[in-house]
Coordinates of N, CA and C in Angstrom, one line a residue:
X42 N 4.9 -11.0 11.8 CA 5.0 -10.1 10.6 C 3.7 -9.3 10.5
X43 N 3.8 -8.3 10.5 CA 2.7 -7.0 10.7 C 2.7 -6.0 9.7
X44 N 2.0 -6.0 8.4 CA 1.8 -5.4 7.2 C 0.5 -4.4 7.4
X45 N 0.8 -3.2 7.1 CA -0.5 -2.1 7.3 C -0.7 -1.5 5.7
X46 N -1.5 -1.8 5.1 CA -1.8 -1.4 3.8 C -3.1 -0.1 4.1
X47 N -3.0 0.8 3.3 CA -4.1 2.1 3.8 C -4.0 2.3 2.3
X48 N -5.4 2.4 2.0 CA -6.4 3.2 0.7 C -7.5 4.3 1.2
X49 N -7.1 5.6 0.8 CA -8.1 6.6 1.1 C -8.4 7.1 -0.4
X50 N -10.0 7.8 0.3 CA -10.3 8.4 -1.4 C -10.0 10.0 -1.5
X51 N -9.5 9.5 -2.5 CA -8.8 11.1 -2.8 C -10.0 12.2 -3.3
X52 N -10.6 12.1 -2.3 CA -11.8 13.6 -2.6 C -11.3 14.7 -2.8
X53 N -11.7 15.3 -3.8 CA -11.4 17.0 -4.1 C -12.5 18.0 -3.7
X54 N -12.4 18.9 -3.2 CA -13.1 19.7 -2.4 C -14.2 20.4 -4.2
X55 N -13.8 20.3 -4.5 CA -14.5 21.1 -5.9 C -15.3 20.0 -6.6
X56 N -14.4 19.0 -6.8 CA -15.1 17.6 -7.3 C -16.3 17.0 -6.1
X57 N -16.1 17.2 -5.1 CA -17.1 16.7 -4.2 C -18.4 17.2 -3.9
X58 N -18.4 18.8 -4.1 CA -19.3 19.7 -4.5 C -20.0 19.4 -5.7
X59 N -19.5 19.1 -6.7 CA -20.2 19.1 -7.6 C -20.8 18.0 -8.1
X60 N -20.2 16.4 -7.4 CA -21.0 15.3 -7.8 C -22.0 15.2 -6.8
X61 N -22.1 15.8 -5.6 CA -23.1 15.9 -4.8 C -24.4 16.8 -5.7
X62 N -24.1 17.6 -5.9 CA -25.0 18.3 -6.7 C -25.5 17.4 -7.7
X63 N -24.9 17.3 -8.4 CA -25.5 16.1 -9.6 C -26.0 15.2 -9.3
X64 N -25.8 14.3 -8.3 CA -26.5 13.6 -7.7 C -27.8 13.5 -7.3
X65 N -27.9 14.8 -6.3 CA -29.0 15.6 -5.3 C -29.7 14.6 -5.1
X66 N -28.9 13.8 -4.2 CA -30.3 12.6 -3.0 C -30.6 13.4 -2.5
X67 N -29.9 14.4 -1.6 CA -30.7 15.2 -0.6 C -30.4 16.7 -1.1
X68 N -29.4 17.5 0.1 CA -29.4 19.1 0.0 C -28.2 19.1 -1.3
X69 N -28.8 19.5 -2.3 CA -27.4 19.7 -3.2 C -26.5 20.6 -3.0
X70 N -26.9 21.6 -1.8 CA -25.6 21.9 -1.0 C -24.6 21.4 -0.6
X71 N -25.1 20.3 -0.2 CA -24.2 19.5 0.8 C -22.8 19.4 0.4
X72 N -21.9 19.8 1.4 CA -20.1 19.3 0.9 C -19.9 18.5 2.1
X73 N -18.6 18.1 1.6 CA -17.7 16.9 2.4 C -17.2 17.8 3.5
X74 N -17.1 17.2 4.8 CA -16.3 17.9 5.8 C -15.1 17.9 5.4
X75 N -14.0 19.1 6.0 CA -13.2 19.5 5.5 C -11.9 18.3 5.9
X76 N -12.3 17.4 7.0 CA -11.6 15.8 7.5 C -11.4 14.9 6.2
X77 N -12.3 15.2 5.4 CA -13.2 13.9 4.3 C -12.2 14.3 3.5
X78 N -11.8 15.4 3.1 CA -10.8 16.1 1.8 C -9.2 15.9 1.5
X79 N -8.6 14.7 0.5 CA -7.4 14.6 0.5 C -7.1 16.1 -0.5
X80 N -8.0 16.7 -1.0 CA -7.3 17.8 -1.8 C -8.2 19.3 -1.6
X81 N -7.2 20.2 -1.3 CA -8.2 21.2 -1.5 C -8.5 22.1 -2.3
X82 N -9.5 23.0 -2.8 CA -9.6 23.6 -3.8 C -8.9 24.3 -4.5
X83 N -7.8 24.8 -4.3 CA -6.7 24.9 -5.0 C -6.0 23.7 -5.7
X84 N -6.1 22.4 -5.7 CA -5.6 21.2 -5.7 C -4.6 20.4 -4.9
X85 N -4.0 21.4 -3.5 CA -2.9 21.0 -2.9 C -3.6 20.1 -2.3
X86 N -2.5 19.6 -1.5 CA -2.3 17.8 -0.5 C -3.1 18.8 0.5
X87 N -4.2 18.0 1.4 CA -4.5 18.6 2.4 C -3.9 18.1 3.6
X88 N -3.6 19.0 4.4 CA -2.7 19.0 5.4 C -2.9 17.5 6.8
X89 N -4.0 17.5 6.9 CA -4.5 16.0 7.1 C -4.0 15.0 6.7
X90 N -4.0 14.5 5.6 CA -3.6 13.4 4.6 C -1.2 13.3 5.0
X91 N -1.4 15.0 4.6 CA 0.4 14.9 5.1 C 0.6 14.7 6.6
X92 N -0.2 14.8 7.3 CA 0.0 14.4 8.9 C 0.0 12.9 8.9
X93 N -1.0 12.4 8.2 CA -1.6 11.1 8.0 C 0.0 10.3 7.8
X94 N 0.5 10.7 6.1 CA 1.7 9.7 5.6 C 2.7 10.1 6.8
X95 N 2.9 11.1 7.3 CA 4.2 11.4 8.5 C 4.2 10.2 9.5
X96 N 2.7 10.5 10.2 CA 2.6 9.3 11.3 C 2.9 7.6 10.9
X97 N 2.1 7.3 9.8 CA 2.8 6.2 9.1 C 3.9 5.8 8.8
X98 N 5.1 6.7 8.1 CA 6.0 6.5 7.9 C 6.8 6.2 9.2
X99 N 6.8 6.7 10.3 CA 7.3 7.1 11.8 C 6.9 5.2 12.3
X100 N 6.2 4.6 12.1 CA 5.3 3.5 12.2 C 5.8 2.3 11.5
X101 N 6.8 2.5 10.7 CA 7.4 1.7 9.5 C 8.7 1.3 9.8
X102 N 9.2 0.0 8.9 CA 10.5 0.0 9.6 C 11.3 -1.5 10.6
X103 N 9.9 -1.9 11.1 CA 10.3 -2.7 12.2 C 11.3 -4.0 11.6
X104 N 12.2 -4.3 12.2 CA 13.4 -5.3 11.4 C 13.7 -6.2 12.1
X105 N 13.4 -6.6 13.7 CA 13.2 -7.8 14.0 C 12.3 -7.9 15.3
X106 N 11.5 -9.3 15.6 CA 11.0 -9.4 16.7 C 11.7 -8.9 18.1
X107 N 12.7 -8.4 17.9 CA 13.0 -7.3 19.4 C 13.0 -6.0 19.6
X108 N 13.0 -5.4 17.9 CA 12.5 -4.4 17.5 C 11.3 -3.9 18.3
X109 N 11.5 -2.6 17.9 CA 10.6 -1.7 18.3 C 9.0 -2.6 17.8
X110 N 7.7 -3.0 19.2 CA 7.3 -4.0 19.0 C 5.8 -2.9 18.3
X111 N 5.9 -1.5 18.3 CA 4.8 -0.7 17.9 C 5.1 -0.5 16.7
X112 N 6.0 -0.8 16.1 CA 6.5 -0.8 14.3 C 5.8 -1.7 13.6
X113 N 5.8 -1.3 12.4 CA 5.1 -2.4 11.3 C 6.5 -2.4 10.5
X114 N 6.6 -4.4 10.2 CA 7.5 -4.4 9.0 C 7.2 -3.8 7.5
X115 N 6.6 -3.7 7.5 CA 6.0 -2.7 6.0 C 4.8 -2.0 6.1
X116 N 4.7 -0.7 5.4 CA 3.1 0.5 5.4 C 3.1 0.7 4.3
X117 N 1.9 0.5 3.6 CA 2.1 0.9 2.2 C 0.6 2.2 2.4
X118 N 0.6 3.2 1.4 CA -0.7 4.0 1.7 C -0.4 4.7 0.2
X119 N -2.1 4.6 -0.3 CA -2.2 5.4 -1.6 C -3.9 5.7 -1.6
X120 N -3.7 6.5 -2.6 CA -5.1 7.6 -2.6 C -6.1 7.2 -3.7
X121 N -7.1 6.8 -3.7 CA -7.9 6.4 -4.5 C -8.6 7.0 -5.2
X122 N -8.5 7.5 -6.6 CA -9.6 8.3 -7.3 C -10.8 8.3 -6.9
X123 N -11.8 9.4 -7.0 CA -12.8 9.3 -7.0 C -13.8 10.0 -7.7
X124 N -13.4 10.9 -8.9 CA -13.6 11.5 -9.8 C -14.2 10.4 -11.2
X125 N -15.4 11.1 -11.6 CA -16.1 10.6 -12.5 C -14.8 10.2 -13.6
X126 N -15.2 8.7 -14.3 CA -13.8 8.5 -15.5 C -13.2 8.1 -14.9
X127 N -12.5 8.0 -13.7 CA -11.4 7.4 -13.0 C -11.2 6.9 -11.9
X128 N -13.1 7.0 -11.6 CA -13.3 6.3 -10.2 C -12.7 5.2 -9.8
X129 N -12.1 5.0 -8.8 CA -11.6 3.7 -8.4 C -10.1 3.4 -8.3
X130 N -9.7 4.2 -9.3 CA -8.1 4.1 -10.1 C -7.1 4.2 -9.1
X131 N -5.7 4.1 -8.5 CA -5.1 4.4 -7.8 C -4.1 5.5 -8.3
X132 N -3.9 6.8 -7.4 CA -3.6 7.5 -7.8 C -1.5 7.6 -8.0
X133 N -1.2 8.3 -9.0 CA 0.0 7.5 -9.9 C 0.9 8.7 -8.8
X134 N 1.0 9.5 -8.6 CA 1.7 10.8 -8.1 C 1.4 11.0 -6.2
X135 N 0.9 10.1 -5.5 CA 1.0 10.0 -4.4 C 0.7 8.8 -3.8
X136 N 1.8 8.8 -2.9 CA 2.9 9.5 -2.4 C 4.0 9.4 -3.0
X137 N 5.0 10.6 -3.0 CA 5.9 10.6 -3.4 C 6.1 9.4 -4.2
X138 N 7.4 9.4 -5.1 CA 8.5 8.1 -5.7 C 9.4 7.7 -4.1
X139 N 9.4 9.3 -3.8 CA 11.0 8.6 -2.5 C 10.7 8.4 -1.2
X140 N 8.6 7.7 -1.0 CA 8.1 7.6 0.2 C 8.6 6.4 0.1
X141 N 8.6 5.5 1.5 CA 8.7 4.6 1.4 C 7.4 3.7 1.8
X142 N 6.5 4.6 1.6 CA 4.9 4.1 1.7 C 4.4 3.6 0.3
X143 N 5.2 3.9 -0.4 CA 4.9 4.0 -1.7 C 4.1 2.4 -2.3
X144 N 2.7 1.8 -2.3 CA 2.4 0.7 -2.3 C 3.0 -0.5 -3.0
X145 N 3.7 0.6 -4.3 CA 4.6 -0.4 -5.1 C 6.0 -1.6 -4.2
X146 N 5.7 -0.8 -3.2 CA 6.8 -1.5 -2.2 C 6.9 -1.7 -0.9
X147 N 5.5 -1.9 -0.6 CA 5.3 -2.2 0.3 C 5.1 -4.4 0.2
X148 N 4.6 -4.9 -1.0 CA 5.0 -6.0 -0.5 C 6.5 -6.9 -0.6
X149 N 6.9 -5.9 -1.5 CA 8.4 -6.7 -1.6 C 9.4 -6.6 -0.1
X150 N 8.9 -5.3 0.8 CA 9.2 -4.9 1.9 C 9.2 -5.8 2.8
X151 N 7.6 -6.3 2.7 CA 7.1 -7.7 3.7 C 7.6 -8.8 3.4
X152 N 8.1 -9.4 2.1 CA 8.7 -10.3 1.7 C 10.0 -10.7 1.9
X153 N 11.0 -9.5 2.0 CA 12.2 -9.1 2.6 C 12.3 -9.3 3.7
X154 N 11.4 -8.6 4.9 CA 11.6 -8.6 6.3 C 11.5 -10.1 6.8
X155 N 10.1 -10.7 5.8 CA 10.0 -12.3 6.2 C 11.0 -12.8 5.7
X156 N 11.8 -13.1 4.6 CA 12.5 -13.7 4.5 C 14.2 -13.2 5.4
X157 N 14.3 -12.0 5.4 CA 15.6 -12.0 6.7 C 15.4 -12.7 8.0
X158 N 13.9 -12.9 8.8 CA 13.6 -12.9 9.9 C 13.9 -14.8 9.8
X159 N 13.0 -15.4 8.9 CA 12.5 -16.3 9.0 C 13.5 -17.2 7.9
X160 N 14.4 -16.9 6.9 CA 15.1 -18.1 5.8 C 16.6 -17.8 6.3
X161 N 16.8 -16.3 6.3 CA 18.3 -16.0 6.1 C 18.7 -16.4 7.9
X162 N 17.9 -15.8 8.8 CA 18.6 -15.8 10.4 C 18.6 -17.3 10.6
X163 N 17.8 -18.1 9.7 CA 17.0 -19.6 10.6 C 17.5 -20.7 9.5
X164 N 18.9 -20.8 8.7 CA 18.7 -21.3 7.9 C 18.7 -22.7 8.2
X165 N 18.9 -23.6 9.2 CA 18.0 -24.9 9.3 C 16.7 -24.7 9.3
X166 N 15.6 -24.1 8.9 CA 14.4 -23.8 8.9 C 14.2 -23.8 7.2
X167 N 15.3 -23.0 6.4 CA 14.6 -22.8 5.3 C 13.7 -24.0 4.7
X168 N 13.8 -25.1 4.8 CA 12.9 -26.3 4.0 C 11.6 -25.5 4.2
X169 N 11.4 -25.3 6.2 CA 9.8 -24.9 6.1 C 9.4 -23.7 6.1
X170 N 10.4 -22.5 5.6 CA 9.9 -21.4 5.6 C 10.4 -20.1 4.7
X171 N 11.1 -21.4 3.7 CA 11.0 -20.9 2.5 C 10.0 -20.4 1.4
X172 N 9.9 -19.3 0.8 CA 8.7 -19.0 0.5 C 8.4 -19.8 -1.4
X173 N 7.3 -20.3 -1.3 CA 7.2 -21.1 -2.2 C 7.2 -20.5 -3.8
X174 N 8.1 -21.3 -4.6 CA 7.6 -20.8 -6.1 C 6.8 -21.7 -7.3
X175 N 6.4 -21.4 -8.3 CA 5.6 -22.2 -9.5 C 7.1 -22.6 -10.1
X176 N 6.6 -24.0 -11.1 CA 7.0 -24.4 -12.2 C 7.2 -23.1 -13.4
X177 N 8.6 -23.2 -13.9 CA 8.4 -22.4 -14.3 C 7.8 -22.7 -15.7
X178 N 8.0 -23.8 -15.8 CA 6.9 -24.8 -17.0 C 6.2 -24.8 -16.8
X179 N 5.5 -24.4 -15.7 CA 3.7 -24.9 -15.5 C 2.6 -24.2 -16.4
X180 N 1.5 -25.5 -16.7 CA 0.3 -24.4 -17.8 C -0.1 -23.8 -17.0
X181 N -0.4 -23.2 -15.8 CA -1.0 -22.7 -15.3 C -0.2 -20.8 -15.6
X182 N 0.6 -21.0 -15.5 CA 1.8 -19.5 -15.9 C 2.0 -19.4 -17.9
X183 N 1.7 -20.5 -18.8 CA 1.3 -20.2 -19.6 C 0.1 -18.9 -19.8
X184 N 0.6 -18.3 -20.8 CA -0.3 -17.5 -21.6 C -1.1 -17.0 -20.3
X185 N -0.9 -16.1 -19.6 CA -2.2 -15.5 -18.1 C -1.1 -14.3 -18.0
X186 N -1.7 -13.2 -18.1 CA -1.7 -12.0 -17.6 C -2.3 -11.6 -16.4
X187 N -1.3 -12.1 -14.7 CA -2.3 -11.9 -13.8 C -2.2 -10.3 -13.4
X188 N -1.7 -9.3 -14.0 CA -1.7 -7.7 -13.5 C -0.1 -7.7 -12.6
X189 N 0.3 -8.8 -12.3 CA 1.6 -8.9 -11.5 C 2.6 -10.0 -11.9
X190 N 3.8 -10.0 -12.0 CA 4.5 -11.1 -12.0 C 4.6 -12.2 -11.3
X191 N 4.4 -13.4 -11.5 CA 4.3 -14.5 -10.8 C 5.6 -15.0 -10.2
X192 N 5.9 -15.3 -9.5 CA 6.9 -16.3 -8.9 C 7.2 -17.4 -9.1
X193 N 8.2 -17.2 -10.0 CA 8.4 -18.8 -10.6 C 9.9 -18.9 -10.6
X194 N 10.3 -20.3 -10.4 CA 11.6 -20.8 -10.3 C 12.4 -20.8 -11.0
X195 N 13.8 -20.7 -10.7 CA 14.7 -20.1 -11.7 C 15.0 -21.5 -12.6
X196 N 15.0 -21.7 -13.9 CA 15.3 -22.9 -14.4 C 16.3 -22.7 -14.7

């Protein structure tokens, strides 16, 4: 099972200029090479970045060990703010809703592909390769907000 997860920072050609400047460790000239840039001064996708998710997606896909063996069963790829106030944040509008890079779904992807490969094809196997769940009574799933839904058993 071969999972490719990609975070780039979503530099803006205008924004990068200018925190450089404010900065000024060195030349407050200095800008980002034009490689470095998911956006350009107009604010569009830089043409880079859409070569980048094409190759990816092309890369995605793979659905069984006889499959195509240069495939990944799931690619997830998203763009990381880097803009003062929202440094860090993951960006909500790329890629697409209808990519299927889309990180929101890249692990249910991997989840899926392991469980067709390894529960549904093998089912004298499921005991050991069934994927494990919590109590759904357990204190440990009381009252915790982990940022994600937990996996718990159907009672």
């Amino acid at each position: 099972m071969l999972g490719y997860l990609v975070l780039l920072r979503a530099n803006r050609a205008i924004d990068a200029s200018l925190e450089l400047a404010a900065d000024a460790v060195g030349d407050p000239s200095a800008e980002l090479a034009a490689n470095d840039l998911a956006f350009a001064r107009g604010g569009e996708l830089a043409a880079g970045i859409m070569r980048f998710h094409n190759a990816l997606r092309e890369l995605a896909g793979r659905r069984g060990i006889r499959n195509d063996v240069s495939r990944y069963e799931a690619i997830g790829m998203g763009l990381v703010e880097m803009a003062s106030g929202a440094k860090g944040a993951l960006l909500a509008d790329y890629p697409e809703n209808e990519s299927s890079l889309r990180i929101e779904k890249f692990f249910s992807t991997l989840y899926l592909r392991y469980d067709e490969r390894f529960v549904t094809s093998a089912p004298d196997l499921a005991s050991m390769t069934r994927r494990l769940e919590w109590s759904g009574d357990s204190p440990a799933l009381i009252d915790r907000d982990f940022g994600y839904e937990a996996r718990a058993a159907a009672e």
